[in-house]
CSV table of C-alpha atoms and ligand atoms in Angstrom, one decimal:
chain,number,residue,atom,x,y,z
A,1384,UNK,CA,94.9,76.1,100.4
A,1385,UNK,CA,93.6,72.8,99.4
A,1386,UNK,CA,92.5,70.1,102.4
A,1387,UNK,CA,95.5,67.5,101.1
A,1388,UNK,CA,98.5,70.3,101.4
A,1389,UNK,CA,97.5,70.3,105.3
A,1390,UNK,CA,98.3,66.7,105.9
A,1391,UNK,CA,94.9,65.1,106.2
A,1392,UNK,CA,95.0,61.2,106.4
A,1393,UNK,CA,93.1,59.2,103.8
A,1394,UNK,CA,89.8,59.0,105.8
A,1395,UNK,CA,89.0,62.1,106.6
A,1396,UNK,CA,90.4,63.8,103.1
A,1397,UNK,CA,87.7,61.2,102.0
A,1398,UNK,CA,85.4,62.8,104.4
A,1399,UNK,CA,86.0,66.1,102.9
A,1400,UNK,CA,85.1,65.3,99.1
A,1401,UNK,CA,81.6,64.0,100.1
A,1402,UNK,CA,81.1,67.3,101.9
A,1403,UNK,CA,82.3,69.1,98.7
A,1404,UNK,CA,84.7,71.5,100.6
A,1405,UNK,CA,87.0,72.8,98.2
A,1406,UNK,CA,89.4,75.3,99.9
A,1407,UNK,CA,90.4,75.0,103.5
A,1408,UNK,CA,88.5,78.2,105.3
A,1409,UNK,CA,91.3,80.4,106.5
A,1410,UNK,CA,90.7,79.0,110.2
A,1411,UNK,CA,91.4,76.2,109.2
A,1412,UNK,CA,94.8,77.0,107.3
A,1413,UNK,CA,95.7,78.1,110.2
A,1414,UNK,CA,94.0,75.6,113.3
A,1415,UNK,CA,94.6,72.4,111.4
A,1416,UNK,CA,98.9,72.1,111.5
A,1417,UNK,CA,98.8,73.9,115.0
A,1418,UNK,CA,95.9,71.2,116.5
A,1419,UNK,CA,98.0,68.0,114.3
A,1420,UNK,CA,101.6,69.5,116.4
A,1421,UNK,CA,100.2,69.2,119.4
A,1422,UNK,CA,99.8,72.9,120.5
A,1423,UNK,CA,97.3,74.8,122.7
A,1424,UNK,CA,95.2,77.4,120.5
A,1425,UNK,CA,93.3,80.3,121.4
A,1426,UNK,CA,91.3,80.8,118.4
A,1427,UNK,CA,89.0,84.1,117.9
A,1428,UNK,CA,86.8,82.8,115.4
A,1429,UNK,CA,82.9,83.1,114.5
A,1430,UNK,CA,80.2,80.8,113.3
A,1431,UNK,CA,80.1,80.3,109.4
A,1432,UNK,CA,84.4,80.4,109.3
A,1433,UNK,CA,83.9,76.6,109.8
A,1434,UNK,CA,85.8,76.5,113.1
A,1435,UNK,CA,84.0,73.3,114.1
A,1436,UNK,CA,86.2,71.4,110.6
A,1437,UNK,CA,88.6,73.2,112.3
A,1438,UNK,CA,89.0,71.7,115.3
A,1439,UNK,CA,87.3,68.6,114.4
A,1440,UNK,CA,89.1,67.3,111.4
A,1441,UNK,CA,92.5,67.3,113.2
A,1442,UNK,CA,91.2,65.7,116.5
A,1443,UNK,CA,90.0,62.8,113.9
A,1444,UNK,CA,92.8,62.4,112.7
A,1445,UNK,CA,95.0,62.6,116.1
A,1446,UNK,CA,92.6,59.8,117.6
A,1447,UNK,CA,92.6,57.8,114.5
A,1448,UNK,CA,96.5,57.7,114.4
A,1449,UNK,CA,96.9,56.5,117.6
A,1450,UNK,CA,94.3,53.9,118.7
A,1451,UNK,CA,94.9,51.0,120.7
A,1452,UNK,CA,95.5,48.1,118.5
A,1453,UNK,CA,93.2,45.6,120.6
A,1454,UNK,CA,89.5,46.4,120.6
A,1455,UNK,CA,89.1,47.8,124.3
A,1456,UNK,CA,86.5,49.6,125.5
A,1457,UNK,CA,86.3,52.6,124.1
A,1458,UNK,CA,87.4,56.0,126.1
A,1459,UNK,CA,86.1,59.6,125.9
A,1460,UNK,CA,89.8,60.9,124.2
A,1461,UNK,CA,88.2,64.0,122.7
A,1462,UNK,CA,86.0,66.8,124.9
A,1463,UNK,CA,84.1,69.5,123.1
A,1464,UNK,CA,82.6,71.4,125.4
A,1465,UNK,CA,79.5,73.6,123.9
A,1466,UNK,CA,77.3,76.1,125.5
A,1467,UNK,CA,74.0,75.5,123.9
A,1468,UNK,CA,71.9,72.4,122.8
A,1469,UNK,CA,71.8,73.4,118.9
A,1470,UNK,CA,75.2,73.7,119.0
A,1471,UNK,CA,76.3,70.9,120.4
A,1472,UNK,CA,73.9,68.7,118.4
A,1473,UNK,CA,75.5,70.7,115.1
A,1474,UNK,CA,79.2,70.0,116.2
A,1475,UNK,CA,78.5,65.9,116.4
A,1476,UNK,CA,76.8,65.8,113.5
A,1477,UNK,CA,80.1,67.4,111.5
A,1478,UNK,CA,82.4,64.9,113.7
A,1479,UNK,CA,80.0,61.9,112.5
A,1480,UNK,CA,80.5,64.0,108.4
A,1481,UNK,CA,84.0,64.0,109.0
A,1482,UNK,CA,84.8,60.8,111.2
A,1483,UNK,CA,82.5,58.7,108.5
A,1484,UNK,CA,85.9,56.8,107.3
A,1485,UNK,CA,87.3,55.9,110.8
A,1486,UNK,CA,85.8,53.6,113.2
A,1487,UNK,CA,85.7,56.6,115.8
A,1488,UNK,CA,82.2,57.1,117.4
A,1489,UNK,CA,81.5,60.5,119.3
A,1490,UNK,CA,78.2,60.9,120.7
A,1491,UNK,CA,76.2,64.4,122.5
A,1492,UNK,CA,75.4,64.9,125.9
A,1493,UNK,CA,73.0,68.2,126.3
A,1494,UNK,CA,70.2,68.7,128.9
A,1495,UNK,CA,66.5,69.4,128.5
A,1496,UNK,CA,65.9,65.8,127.6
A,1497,UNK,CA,65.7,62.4,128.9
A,1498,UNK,CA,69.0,61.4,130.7
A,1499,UNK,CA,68.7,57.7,130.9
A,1500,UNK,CA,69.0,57.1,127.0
A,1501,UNK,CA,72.3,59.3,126.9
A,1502,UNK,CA,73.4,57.2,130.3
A,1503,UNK,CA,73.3,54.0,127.8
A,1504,UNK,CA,75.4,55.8,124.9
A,1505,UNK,CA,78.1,56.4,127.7
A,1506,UNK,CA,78.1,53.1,128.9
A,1507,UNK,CA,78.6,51.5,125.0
A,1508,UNK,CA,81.9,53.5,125.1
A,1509,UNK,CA,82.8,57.1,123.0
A,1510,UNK,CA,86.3,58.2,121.3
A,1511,UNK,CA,84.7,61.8,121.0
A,1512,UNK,CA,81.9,63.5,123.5
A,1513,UNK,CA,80.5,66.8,122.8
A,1514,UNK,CA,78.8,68.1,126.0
A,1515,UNK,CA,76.5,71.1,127.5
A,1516,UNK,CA,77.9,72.0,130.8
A,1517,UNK,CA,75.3,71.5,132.9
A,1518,UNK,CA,74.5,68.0,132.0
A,1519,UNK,CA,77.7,66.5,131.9
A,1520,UNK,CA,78.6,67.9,135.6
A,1521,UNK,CA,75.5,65.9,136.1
A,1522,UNK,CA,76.4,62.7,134.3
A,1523,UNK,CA,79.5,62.4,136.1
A,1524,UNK,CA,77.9,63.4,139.1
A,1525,UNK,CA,76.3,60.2,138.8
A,1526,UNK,CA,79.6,58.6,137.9
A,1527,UNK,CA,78.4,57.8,134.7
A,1528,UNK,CA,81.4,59.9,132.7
A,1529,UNK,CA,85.2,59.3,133.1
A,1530,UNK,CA,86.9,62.2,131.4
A,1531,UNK,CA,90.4,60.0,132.9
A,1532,UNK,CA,91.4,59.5,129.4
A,1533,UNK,CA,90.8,62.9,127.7
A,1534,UNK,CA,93.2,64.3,125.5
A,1535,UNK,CA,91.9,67.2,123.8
A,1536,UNK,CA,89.9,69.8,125.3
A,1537,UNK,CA,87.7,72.0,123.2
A,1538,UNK,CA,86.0,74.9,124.5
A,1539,UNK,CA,83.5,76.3,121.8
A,1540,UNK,CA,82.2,79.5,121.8
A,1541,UNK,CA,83.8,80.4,125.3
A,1542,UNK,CA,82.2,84.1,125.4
A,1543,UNK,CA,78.9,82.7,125.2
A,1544,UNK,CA,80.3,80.3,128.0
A,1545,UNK,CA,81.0,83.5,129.7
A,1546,UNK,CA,77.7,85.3,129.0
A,1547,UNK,CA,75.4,82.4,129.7
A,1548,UNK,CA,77.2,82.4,133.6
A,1549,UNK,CA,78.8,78.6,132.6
A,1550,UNK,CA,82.3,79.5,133.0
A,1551,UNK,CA,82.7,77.9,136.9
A,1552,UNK,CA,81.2,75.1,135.3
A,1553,UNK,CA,84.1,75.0,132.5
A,1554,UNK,CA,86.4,75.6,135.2
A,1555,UNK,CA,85.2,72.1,137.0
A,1556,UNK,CA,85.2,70.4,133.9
A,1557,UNK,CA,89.0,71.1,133.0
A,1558,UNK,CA,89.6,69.9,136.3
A,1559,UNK,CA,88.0,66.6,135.3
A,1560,UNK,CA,90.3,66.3,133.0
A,1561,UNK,CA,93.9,64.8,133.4
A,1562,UNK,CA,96.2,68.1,133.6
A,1563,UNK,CA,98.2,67.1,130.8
A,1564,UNK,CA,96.0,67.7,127.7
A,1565,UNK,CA,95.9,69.8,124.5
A,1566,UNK,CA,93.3,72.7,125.0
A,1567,UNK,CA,91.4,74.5,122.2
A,1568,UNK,CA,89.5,77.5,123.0
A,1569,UNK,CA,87.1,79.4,120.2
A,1570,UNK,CA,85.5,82.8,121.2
A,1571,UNK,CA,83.9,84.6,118.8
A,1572,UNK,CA,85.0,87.5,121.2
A,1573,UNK,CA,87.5,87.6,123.8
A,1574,UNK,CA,86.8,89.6,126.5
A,1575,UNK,CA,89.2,90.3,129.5
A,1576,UNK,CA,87.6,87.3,131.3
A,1577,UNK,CA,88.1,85.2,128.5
A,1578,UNK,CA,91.8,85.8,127.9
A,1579,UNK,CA,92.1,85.4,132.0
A,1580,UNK,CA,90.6,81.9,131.5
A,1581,UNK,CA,92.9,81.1,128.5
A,1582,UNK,CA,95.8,81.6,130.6
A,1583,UNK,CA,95.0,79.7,133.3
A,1584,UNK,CA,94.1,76.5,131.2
A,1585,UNK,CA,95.9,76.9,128.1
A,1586,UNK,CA,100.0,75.9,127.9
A,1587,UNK,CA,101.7,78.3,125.5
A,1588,UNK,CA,98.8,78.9,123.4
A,1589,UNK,CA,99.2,79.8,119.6
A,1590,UNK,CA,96.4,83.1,118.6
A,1591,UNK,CA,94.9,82.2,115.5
A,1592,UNK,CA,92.7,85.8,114.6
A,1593,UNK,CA,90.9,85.2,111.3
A,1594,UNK,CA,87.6,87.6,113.0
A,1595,UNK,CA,89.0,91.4,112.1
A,1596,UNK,CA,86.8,93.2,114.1
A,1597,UNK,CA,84.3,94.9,111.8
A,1598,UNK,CA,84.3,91.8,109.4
A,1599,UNK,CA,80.4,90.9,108.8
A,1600,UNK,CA,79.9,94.4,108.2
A,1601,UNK,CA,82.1,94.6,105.1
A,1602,UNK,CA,79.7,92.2,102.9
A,1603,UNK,CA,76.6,93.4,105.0
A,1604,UNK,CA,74.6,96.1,104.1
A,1605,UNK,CA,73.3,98.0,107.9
A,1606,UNK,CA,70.5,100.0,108.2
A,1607,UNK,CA,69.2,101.6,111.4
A,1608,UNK,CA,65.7,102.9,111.7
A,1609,UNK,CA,65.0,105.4,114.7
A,1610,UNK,CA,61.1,104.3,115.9
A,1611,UNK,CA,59.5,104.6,119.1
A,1612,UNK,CA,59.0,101.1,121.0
A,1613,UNK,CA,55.6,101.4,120.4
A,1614,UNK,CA,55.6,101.4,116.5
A,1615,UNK,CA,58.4,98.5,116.1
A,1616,UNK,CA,55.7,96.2,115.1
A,1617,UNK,CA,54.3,98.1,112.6
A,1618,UNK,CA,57.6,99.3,111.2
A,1619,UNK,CA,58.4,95.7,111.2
A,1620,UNK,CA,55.6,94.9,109.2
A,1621,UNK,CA,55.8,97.4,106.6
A,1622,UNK,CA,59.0,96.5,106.2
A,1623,UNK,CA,58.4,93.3,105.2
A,1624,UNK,CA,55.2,94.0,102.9
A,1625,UNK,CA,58.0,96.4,101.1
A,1626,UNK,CA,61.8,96.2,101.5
A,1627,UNK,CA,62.6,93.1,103.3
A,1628,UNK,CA,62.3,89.5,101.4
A,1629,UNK,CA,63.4,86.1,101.6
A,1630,UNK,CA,64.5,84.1,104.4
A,1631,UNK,CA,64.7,86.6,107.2
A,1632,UNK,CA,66.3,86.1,111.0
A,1633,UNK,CA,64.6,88.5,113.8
A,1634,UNK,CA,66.7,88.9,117.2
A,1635,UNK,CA,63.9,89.5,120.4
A,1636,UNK,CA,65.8,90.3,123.8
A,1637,UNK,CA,63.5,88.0,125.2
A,1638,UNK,CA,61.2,84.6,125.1
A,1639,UNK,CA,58.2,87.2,125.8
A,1640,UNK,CA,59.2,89.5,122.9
A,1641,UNK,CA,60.0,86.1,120.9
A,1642,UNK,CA,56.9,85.0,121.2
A,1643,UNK,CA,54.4,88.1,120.9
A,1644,UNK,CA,55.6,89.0,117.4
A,1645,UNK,CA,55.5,85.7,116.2
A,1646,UNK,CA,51.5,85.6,116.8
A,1647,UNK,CA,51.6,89.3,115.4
A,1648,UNK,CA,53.9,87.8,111.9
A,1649,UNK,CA,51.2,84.8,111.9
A,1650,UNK,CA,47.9,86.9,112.7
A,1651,UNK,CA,49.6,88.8,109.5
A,1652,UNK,CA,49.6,85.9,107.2
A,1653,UNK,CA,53.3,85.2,107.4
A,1654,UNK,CA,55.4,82.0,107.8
A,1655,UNK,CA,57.0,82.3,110.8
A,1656,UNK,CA,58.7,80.5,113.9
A,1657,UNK,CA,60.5,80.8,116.5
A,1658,UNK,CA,63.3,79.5,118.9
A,1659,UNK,CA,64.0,80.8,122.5
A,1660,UNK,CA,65.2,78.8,125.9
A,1661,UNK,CA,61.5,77.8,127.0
A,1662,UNK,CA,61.0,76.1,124.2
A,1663,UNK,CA,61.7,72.1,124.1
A,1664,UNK,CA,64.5,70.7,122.8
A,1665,UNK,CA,62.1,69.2,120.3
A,1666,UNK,CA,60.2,72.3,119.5
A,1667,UNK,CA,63.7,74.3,118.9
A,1668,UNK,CA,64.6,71.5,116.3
A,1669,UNK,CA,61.2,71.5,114.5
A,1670,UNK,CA,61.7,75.7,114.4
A,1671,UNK,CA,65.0,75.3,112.8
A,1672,UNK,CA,64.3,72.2,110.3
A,1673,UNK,CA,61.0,74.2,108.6
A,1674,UNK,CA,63.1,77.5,108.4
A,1675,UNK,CA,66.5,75.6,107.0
A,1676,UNK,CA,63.8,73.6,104.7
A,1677,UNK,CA,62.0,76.7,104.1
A,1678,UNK,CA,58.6,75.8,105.1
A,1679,UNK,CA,58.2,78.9,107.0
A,1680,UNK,CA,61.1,82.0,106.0
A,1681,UNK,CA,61.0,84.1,109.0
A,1682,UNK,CA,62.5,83.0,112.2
A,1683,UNK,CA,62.4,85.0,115.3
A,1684,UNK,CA,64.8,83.9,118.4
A,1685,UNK,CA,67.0,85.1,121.4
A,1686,UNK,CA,70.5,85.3,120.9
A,1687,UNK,CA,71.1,82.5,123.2
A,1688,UNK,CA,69.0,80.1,121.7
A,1689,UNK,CA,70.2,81.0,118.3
A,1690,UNK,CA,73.8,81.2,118.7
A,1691,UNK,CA,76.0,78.8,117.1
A,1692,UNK,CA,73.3,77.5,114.7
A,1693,UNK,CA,74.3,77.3,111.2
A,1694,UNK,CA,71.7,79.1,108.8
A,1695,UNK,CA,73.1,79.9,105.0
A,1696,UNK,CA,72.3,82.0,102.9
A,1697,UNK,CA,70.3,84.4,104.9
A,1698,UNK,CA,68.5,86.9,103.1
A,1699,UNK,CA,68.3,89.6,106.3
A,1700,UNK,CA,68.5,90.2,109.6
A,1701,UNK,CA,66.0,92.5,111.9
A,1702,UNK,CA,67.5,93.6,115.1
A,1703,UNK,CA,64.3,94.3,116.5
A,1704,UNK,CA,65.6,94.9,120.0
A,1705,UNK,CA,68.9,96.3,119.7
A,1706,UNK,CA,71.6,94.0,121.5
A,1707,UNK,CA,72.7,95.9,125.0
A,1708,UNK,CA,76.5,94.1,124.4
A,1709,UNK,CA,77.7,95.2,121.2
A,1710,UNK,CA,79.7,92.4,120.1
A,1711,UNK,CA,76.7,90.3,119.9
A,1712,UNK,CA,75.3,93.3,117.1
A,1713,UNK,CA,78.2,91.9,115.2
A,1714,UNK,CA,77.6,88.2,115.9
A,1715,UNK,CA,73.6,89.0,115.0
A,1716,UNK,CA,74.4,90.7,111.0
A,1717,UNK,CA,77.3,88.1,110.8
A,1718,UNK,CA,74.5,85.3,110.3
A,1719,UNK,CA,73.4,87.6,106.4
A,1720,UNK,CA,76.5,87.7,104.3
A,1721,UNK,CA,78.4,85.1,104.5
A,1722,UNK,CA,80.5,83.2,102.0
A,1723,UNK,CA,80.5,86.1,99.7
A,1724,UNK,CA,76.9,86.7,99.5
A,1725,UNK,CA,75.2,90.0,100.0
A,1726,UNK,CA,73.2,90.6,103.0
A,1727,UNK,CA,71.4,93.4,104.9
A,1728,UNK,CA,70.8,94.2,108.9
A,1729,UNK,CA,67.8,96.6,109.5
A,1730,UNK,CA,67.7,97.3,113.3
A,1731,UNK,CA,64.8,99.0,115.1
A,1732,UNK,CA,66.4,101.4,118.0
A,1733,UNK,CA,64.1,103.1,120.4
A,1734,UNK,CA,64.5,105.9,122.6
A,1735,UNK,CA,65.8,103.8,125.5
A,1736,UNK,CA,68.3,102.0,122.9
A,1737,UNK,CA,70.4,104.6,121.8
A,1738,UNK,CA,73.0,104.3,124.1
A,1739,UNK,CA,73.7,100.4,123.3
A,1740,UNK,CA,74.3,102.1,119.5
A,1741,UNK,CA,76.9,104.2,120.8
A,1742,UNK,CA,78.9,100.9,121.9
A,1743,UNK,CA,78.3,99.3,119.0
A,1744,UNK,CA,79.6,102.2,116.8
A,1745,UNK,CA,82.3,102.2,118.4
A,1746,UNK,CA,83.0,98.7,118.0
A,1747,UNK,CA,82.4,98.8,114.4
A,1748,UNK,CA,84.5,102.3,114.2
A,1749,UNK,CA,82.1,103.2,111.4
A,1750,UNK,CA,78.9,104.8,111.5
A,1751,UNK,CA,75.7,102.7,110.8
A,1752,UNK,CA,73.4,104.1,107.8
A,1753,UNK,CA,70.4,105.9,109.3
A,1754,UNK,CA,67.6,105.4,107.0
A,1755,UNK,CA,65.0,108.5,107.8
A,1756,UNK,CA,62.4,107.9,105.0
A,1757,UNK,CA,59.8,105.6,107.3
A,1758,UNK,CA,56.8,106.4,108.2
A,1759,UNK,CA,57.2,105.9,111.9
A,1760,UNK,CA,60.1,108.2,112.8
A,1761,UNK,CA,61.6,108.6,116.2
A,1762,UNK,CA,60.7,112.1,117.4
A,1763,UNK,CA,64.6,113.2,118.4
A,1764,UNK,CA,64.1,114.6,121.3
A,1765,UNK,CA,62.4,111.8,122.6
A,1766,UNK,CA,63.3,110.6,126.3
A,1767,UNK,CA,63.8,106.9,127.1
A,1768,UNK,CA,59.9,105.5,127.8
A,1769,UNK,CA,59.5,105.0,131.2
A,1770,UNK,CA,56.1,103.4,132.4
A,1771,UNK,CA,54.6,105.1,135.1
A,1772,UNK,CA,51.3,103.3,136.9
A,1773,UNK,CA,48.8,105.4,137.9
A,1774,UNK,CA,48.5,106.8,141.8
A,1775,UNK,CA,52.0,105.1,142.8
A,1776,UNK,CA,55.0,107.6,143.5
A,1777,UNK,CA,57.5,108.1,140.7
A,1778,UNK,CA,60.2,106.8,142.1
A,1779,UNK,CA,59.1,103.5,143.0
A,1780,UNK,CA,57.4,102.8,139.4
A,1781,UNK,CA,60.9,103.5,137.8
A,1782,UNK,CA,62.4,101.0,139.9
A,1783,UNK,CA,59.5,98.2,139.7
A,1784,UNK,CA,60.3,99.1,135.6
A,1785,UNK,CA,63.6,98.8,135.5
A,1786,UNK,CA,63.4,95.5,138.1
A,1787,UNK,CA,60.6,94.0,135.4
A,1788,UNK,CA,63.2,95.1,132.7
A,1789,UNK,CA,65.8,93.0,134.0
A,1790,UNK,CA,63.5,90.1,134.8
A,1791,UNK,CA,62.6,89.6,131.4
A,1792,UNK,CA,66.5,89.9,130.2
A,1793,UNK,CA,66.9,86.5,130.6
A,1794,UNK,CA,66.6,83.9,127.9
P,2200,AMP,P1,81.1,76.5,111.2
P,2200,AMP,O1,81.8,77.8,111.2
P,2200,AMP,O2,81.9,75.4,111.7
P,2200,AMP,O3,79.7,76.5,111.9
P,2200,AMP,O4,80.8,76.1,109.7
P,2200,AMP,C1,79.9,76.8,108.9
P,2200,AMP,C2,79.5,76.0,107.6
P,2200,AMP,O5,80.6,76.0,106.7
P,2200,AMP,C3,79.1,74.6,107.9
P,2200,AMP,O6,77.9,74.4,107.2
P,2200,AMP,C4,80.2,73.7,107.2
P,2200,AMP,O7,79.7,72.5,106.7
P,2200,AMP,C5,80.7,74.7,106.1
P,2200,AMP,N1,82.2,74.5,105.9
P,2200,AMP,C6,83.2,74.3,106.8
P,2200,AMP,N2,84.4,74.2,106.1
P,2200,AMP,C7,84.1,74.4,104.8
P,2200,AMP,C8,85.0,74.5,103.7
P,2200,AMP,N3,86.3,74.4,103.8
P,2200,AMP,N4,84.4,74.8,102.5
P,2200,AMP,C9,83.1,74.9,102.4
P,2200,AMP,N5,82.2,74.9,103.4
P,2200,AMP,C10,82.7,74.6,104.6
């Protein structure tokens, strides 16, 4: 369907050309009339359908449409709340793409950085504000945010909301809110706690679906290699001196794993980076501008700190911890193969790891090909590695290993 057959004011349809968008995405067939009429949507869509047009183009066009004629101060009328930082920067960017032809000005709140400066943007007045939890509880802690005047609630990527323990926090911010408003909530997923939350906010919501469950796999081509933990490194490296080329994304559980094979990929001679939570706000940008310009082709990140950034034309992606919830497996390969492209997933799963590939088969309901012809195979009747110390009792090293295990799950 073409942008002008959804109703699209002059502005933004103006917006649209200089972004080249031929075809409306099928989220946004769908979003854009429901958002212009008014309704609540629940939306289970992923990053790369181009939800954020979705939701964006249509709240432009609602705020441009009915502005006060005399030039008051201006008032936060749209909130887009956004779990991460990269995220929320990407979804003001495409509001200031699409808003370029109306005299709206939306402006990003995330923490990590400096508040003061962010304190002045609020006080010059907003039409849209795209937020991190966190710091806009803060911000209006300090009375510095009136969210009075919002009329359209976004919730982006509420199951990362859910996973990143932010959902009493989007609780408090509806709240904020005036109670009559039009909500939007996008979930790549929707768990049970998800749809509970959408009924208590949401008034008659219309389900848009446009994620069939094993979608990314269909244009990605998955490969699992059975190694022990010890050899993932090395697997990993021969891998990329003989299958694996181009501009490659690697998913560490954590900023500990993140950061160890990045000095192994660089000791190597390769161009790598990487992005995790400990990393500055500046620091994450830098990662992602040399891998998007493709100053260096490998990037290595957590899922949390990658999430929701937009990355084309990805070459691969290496699972090289296998994901322990197994909708973020799908979310992971989803980031190769996009807009009709080819891609391929090779993921590394250790002893320990099989389980989590149960669930994820499942999810998928098709088996994942197991490539056997490696040179660091997984003995099959390996048991999970557990690390012992040295002259303490058995029992108490498993526990201090599985209490270190879940220390360093944490992004
Ligand atoms: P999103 O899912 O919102 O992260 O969007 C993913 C990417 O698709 C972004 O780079 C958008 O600029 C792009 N995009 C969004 N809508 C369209 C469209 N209708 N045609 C082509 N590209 C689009």
């Amino acid at each position: 369907m073409q942008f002008k057959d959804l109703q699209l004011n002059k502005p933004i349809l103006k917006a649209i050309s200089v972004k080249k968008y031929e075809l409306a995405s099928p989220v946004q067939e769908q979003t854009i009339p429901l958002v212009l009429a008014k309704k609540d949507v629940i939306a289970s869509a992923q990053t790369g359908t181009g939800k954020t047009a979705a939701f964006a183009l249509p709240i432009l066009q609602l705020l441009f449409d009915k502005q006060d004629a005399g030039k008051k101060a201006k008032k936060i009328r749209a909130l887009i709340v956004s779990p991460t930082r990269e995220l929320a920067i990407q979804i003001d960017e495409s509001f200031k793409a699409y808003g370029k032809y109306t005299n709206l000005r939306s402006s990003v709140l995330f923490g990590g950085t400096s508040i003061e400066p962010q304190k002045d943007v609020l006080k010059k007045g907003v039409d849209i504000l795209i937020a991190t939890p966190g710091r806009l509880l803060d911000l209006h802690k300090q009375d510095c945010v009136n969210l009075d005047y919002v009329e359209t609630f976004v919730l982006d990527e509420a199951d990362l909301m859910l996973d990143m323990g932010f959902i009493d926090d989007v609780k408090k911010i509806e709240r904020l809110c005036p109670k009559e408003k039009q909500v939007l909530l996008f979930s790549a997923t929707m768990p049970n706690k998800i749809v509970e939350l959408a009924n208590s906010i949401l008034k008659n919501p219309v389900t848009v679906d446009v994620t069939p469950k094993s979608s990314a796999a269909e244009s990605v081509n998955q490969l699992l290699y059975y190694v022990p933990k010890q050899k993932k490194m090395e697997l990993c490296l021969h891998l990329l001196r003989n299958n694996i080329k181009g501009d490659i994304l690697i998913f560490r559980r954590t900023k500990f794993g993140v950061e160890k094979l990045e000095k192994m990929l660089k000791k190597n001679g390769y161009n790598a980076d990487s992005i995790h939570g400990d990393k500055t706000q500046s620091a994450r940008e830098d990662a992602l501008n040399k891998f998007k310009s493709k100053e260096v082709n490998i990037l290595i990140a957590t899922d949390v700190a990658s999430r929701g950034i937009d990355i084309k034309n990805l070459d691969a992606v290496i699972n090289f911890d296998i994901p322990n919830v197994p909708e973020t497996y799908v979310h992971r390969i989803g980031r190769t193969g996009r807009a009709g492209k080819l891609g391929s997933s090779y993921s590394f799963c250790a002893a320990d790891e099989k389980t989590y590939i149960t669930t994820i088969q499942a999810l998928l309901s098709f088996p994942i090909s197991v490539e056997e012809n490696h040179p660091y195979p997984l003995d099959p009747n390996a048991k999970p590695e557990v690390y012992i110390k040295k002259g303490s009792s058995h029992k108490k090293n498993r526990k201090s290993a599985a209490s270190k295990k879940n220390k360093k799950r944490w992004y």
